[in-house]
XYZ file of C-alpha atoms in Angstrom:
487
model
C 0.000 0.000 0.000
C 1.380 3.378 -0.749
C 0.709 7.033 -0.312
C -1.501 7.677 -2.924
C -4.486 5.824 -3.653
C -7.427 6.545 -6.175
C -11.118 6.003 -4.925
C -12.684 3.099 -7.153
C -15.984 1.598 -7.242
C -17.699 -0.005 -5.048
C -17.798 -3.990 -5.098
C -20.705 -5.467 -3.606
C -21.855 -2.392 -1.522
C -18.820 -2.333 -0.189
C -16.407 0.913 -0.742
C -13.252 -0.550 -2.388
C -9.343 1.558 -3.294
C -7.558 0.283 -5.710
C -3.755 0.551 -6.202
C -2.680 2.063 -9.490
C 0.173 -0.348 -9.336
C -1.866 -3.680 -8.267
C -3.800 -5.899 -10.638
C -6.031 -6.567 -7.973
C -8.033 -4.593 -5.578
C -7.766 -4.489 -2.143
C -11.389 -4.271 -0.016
C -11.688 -2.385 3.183
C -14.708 -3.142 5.840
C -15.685 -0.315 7.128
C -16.090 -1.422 10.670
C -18.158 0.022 13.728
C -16.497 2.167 16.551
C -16.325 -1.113 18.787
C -14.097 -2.597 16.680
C -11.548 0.451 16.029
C -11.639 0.405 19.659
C -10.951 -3.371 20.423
C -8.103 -2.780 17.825
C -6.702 -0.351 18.799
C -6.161 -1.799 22.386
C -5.318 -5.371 20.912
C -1.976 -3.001 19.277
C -1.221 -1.582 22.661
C -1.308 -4.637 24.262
C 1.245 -6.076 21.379
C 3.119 -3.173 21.658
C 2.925 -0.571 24.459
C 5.484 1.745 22.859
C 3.483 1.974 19.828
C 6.675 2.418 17.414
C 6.431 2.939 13.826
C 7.418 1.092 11.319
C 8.084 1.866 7.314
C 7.094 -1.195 4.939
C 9.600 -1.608 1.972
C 6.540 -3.163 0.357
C 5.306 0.018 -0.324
C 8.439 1.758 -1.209
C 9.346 2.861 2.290
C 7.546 6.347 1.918
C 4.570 6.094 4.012
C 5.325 5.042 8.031
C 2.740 3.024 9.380
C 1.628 2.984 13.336
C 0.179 0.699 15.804
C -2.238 3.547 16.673
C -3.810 2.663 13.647
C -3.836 -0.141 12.496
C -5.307 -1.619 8.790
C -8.304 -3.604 8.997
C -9.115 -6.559 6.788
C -6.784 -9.180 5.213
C -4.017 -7.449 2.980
C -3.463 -8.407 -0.548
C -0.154 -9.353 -2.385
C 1.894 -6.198 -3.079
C 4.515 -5.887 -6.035
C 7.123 -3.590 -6.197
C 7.840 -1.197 -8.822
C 9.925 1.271 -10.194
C 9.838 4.668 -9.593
C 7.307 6.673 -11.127
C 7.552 9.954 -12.931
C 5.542 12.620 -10.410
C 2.274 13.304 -11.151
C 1.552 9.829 -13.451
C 0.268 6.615 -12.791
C 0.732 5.358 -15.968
C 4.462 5.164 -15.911
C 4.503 2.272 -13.074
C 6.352 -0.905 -14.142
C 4.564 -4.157 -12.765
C 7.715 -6.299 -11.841
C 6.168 -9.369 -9.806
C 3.816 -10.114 -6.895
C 6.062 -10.462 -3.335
C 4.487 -12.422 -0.609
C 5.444 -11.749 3.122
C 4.574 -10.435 6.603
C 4.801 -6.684 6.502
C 4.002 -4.635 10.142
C 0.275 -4.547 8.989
C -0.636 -7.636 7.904
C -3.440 -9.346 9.834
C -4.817 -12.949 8.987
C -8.655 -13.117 8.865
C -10.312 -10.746 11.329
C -8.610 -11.740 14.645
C -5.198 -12.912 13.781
C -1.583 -11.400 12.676
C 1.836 -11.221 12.686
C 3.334 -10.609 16.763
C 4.886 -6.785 16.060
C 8.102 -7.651 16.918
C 10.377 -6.057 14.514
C 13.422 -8.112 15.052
C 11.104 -11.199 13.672
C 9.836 -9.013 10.896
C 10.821 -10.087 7.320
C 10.509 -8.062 4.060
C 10.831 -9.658 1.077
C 12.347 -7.100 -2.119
C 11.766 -7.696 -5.534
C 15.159 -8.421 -6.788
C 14.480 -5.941 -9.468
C 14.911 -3.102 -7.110
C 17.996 -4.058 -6.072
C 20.202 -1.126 -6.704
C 24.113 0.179 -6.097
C 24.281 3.165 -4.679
C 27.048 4.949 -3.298
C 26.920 7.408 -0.328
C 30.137 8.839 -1.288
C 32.580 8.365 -4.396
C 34.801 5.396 -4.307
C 38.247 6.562 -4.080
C 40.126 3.156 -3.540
C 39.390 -0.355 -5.658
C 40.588 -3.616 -4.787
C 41.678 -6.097 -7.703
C 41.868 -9.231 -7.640
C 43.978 -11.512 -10.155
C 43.909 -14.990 -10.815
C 47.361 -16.243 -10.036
C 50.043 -17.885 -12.567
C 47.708 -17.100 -15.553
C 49.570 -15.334 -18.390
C 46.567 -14.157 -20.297
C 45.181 -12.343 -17.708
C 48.836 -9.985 -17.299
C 47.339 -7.703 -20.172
C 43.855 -7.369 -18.619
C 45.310 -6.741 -15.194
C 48.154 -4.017 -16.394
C 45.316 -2.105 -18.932
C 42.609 -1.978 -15.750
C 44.969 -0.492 -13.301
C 46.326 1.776 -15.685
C 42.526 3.266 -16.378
C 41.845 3.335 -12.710
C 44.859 5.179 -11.619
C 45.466 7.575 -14.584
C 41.600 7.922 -15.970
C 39.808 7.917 -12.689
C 42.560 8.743 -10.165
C 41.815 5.940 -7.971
C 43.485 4.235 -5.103
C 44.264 0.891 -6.052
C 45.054 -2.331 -4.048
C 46.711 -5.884 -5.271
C 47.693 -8.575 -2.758
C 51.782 -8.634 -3.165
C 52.580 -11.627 -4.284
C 50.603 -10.522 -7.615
C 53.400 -7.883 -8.224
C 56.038 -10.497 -7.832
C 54.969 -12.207 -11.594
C 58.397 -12.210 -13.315
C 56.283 -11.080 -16.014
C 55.195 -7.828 -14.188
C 58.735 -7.306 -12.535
C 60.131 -7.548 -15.769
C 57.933 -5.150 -17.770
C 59.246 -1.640 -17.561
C 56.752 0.073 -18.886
C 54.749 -0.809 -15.753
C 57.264 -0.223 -13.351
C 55.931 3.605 -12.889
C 52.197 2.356 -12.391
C 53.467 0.081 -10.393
C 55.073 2.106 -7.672
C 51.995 3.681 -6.801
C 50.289 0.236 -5.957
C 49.043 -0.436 -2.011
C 49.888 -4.165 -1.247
C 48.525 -6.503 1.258
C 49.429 -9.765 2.742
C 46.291 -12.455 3.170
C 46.174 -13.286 6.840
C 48.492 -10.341 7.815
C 47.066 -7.296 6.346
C 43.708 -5.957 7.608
C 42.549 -4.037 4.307
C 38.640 -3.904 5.628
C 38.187 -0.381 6.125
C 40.466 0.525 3.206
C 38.168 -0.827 0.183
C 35.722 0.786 -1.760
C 34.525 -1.798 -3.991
C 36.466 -4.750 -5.654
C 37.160 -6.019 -9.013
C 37.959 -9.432 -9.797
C 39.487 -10.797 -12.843
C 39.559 -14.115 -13.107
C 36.949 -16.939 -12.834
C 34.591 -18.178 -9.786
C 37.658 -18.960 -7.755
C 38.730 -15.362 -7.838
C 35.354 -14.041 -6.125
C 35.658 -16.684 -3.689
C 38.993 -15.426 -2.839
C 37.388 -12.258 -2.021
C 35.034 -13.187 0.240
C 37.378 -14.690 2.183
C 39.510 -11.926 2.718
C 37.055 -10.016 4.038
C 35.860 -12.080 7.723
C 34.405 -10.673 10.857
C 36.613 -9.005 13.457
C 38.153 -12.287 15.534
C 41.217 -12.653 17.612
C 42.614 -14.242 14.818
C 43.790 -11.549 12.726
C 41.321 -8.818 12.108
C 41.027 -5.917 14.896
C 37.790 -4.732 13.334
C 34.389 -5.846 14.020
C 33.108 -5.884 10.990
C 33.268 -8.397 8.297
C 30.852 -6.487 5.196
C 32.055 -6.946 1.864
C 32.512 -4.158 -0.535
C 30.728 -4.328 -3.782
C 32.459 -7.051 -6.401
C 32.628 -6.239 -9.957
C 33.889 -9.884 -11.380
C 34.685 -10.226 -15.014
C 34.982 -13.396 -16.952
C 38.583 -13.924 -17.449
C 38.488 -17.843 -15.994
C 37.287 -21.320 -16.836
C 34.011 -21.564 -15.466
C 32.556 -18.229 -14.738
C 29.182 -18.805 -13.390
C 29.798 -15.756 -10.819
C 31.226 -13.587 -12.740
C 29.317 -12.262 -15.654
C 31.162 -8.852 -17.220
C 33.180 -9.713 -20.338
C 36.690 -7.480 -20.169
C 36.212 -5.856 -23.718
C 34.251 -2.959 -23.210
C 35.640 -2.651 -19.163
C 35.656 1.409 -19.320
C 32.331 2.271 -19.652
C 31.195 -0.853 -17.434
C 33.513 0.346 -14.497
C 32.241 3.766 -15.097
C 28.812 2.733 -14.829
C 29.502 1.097 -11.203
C 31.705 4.191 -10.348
C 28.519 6.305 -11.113
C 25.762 3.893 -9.029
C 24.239 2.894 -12.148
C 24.159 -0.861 -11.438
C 21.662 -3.339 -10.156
C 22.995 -6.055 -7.142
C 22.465 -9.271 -6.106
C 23.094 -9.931 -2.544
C 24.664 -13.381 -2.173
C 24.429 -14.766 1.502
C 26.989 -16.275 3.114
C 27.490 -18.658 5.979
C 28.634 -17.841 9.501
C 30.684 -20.730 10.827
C 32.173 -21.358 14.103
C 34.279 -24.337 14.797
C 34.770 -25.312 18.311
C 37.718 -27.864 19.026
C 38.807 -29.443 22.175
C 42.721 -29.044 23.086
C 44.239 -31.589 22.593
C 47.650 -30.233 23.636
C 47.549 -29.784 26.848
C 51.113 -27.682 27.216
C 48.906 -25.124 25.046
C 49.021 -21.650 27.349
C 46.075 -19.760 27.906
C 46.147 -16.115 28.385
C 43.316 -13.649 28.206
C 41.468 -15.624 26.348
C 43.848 -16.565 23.884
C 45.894 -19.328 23.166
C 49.384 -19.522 21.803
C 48.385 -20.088 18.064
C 45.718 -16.840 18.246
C 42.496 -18.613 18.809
C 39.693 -18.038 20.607
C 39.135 -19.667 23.697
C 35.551 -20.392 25.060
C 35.939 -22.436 28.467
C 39.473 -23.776 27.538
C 38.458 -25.267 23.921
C 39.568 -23.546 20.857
C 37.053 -21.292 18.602
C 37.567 -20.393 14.738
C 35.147 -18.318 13.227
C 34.985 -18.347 9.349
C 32.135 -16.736 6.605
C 31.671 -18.911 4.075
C 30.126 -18.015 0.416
C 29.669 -21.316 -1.402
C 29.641 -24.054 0.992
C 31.083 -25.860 4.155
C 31.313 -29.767 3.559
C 32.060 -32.053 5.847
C 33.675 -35.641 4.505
C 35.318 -38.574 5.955
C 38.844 -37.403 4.537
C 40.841 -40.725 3.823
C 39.664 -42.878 5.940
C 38.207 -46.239 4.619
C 35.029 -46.078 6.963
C 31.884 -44.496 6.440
C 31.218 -40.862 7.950
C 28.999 -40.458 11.047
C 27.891 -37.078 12.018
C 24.844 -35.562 13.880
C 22.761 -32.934 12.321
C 21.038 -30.683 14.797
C 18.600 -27.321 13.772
C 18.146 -25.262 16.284
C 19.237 -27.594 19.095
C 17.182 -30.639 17.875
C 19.145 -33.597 16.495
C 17.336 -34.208 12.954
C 19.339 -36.282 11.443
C 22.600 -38.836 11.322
C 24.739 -38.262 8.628
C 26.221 -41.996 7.031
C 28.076 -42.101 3.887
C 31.145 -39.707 2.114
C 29.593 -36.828 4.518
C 27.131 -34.009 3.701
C 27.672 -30.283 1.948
C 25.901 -27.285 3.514
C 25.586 -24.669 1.569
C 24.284 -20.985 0.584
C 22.179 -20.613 -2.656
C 25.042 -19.469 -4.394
C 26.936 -22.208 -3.601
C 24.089 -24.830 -4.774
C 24.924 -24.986 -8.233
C 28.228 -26.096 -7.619
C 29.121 -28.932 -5.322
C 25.713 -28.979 -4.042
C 24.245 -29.883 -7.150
C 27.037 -32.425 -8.459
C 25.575 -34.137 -5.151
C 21.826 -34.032 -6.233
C 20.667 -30.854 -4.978
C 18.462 -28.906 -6.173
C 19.689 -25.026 -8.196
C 18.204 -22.379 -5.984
C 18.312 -18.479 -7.238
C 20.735 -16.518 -4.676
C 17.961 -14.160 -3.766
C 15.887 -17.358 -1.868
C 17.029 -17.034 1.745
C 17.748 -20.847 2.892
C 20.698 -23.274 3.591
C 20.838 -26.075 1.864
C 21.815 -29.653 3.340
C 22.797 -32.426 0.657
C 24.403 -35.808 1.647
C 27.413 -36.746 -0.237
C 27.053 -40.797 -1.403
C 24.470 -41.562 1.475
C 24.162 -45.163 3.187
C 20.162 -44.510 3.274
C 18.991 -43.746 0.144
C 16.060 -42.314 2.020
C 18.107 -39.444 3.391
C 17.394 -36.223 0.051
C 18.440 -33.296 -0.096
C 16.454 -30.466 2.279
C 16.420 -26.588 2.429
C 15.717 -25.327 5.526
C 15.253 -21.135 6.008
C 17.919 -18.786 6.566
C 18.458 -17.993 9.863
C 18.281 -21.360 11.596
C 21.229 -22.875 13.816
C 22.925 -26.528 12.411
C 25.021 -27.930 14.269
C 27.082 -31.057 13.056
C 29.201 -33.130 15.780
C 31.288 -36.566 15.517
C 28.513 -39.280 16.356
C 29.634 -40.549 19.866
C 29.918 -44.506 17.737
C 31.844 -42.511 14.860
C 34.491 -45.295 14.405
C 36.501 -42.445 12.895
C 37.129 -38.682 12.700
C 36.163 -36.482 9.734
C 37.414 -33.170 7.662
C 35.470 -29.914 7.210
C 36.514 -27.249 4.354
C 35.174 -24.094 4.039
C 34.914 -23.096 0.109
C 37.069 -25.535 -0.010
C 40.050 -23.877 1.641
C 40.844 -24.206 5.760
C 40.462 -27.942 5.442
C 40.884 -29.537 8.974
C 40.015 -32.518 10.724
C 37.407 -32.918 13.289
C 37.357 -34.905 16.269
C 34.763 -36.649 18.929
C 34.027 -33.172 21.496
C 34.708 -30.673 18.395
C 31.492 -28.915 16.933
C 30.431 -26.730 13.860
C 28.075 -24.217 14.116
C 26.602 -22.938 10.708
C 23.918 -19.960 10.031
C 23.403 -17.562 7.796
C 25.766 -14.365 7.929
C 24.675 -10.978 8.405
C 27.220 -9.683 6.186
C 26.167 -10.929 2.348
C 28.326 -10.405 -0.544
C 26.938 -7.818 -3.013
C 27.609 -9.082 -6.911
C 27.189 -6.470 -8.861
C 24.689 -7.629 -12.390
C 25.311 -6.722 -16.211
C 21.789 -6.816 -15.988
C 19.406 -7.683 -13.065
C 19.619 -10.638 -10.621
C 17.261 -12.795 -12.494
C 18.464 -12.650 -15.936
C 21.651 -12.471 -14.938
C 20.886 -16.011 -12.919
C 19.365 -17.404 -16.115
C 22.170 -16.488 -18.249
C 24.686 -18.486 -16.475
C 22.495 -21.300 -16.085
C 22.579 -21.669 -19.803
C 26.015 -20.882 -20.725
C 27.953 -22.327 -18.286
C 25.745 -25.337 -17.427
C 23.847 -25.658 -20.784
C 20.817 -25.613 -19.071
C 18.074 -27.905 -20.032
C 20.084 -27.770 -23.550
C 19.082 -31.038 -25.805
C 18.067 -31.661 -29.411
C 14.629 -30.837 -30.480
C 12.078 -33.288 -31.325
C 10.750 -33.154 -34.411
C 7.046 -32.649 -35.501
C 4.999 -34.945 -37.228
C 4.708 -34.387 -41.177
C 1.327 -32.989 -41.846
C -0.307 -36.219 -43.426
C 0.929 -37.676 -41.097
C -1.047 -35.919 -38.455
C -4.136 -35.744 -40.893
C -4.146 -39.930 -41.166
C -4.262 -40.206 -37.455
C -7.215 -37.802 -37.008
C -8.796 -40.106 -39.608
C -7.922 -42.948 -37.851
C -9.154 -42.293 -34.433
């Protein structure tokens, strides 16, 4: 529902509104006193501060209160884009969006507890759009290493962002150390003006404007991992959001990164400007608790020798994860046995090569060599696929985003198993050690060539050759006309 509305007809006796964005109309009951009244205390009682609330449904311009609250049962609502002031006509239909929204009631007596921490707002992915509070002064790029072919890409991009757009521009070191770049003295005075960073040493989080990535999927991956919550490990910061990521196709695969490098200017000048539509790609949150196992290991503060966390003694790693954290039975000859709780509640046990976990993002790649099912980044869940299971019974599930799992050594595990995290950090786990998964807080943002859903479909069918077979062919036309005689 937004700010303006247009009185309509009247359906049934009954005075209706209708949205000049909606395909449908939405009905209001006019109601008697008594009821405003009982209403109006049934909000109070739900919440006695009677805070306000704006709905992104309705493109965050009209703030709703508990004081008053909407009667009746509220339609679907689609978001649009924004009109030109003083038409209607000029609204773009993009698709309905279903979801609890501060006024939604359920019948005549029931709806949503007004609590907003619990209160979800779905956006059309269509909407989503880069924006930049102030201009980006410093870009991070990343290069696939030992590749020769990309060495002209890499030197022709950091060229245009340093002389054409008078950027700040980082590369991790060991990029500059290509005999092929050391060598080159043409780029030896672009070069000097480089900031470098070491992974694992250097804290670059508060230093990066956006990122580019040249490369293929591995590249992007790379970047999400450099950028990790504030931890004892490393990082004094505590915060762990990702700049934008600009990835061109410069790789093998590139399902996540969909710019092609031959017309890089203006495309880089269109992100510069905040003309540029985003998909945010959730990530996982993933704590790994381990029991010491050395026990000459010194405690102090907190921390241990080796800079972990410490929670009662054990030792606590905290990682964000993009694509997926699987958990396998590493070379041992035996069969993996893990638990799987949600939320506290043991749901399942795990018995085969071990199970993946994993973000939408990351379901159409190990997720679905396993079975699983391709889900569009924009779905919030967490996927669970078993890897070669001993009970065929035991399919792939998606539970929502925002629930706990928790995977632990069965206590009759007859051996230990492995986790990796986007396939990097790989460690083994052992009977007392635990991993905790949810979704992160901090997403990636991918910026689109063109929106989140075509983008999405695109790489389905060039990378995947989606649904890609040979036609079959028609029947000949007397064909046809001999079996109509027939039957």
């Amino acid at each position: 529902m937004c700010s303006f509305w247009k009185d309509s007809t009247q359906v049934s006796g009954v005075p209706t509104r209708e949205h000049p964005d909606c395909s449908s109309t939405s009905v209001f009951f006019i109601s008697t006193m008594e009821m405003e009244q009982e209403k109006m205390n049934l909000s109070k009682e739900l919440n006695p501060d009677s805070a306000s609330y704006n709905c992104s449904a309705c493109h965050g311009d009209e703030t709703w209160s508990y004081n008053h609250p909407i009667r009746g049962r509220a339609k679907s609502r689609s978001l649009s884009a924004s009109p030109a002031l003083g038409s209607t006509k000029e609204f773009r239909r993009t698709r309905s969006l279903h979801g609890p929204c501060p006024v939604t009631t359920f019948g005549p007596k029931a709806c949503v507890l007004q609590n907003p921490q619990t209160i979800m707002h779905i956006q059309d992915p269509a909407s989503q759009r880069l924006t930049w509070n102030k201009s980006p002064k410093s870009v991070l790029v990343i290069k696939k290493i030992r590749d020769a072919s990309l060495l002209q890409p890499f030197k022709e991009l950091c060229i245009y962002l340093m002389e054409e757009n008078n950027m700040i521009v980082y590369v991790e070191k060991k990029v500059l150390e290509d005999p092929a770049i050391v060598g080159d003295e043409n780029f030896g005075p672009v070069k000097k003006k480089f900031c470098t960073f070491r992974e694992d040493y250097d804290d670059i989080s508060n230093q990066i404007d956006f990122i580019i990535c040249l490369g293929g999927d591995g590249t992007l991956l790379y970047a999400s991992s450099l950028f990790q919550p504030g931890d004892a490990t490393w990082s004094p910061h505590p915060q762990g959001s990702v700049p934008p990521v600009m990835a061109f196709h410069l790789g093998s695969l590139g399902f996540l990164t969909p710019f092609n490098f031959e017309n890089f200017q203006s495309q880089v000048n269109q992100v510069i400007e905040g003309n540029a539509a985003v998909i945010l790609r959730s990530r996982l949150k993933v704590r790994v608790v381990k029991e010491p196992r050395d026990k000459k290991t010194a405690i102090h503060n907190g921390l241990s020798e080796n800079g972990l966390d410490t929670e009662g003694g054990k030792q606590a790693m905290q990682y964000q994860v993009l694509n997926e954290v699987v958990i396998d039975r590493g070379p041992s000859s035996y069969l993996s046995n893990v638990d799987v709780y949600l939320d506290g509640h043991l749901i399942t046990t795990v018995q085969g090569d071990g199970v993946i976990v994993s973000t939408p993002t990351g379901s159409t790649a190990y997720a679905a060599a396993a079975g699983a099912s391709m889900v569009h980044p924009n779905v919030p869940a967490i996927m669970v696929t078993p890897i070669c299971p001993h009970s065929l019974s035991f399919r792939p599930i998606v539970v929502p985003a925002g629930v706990e799992l928790k995977i632990m050594l069965s206590p009759e595990a007859r051996n230990t198993a492995w986790v990796s995290f986007d396939g990097r950090k790989r460690q083994e786990i052992r009977h007392g050690d635990s991993i905790s998964i949810t979704t992160s807080c901090y997403p990636l943002p991918s910026i689109c060539v063109c929106d989140p859903v075509s983008d999405w479909f695109e790489s389905l069918a060039q990378c995947l050759h989606w649904n890609v077979r040979k036609k079959q062919a028609h029947f000949p036309e007397d064909e046809e006309d001999q079996d109509e005689e027939d039957s």
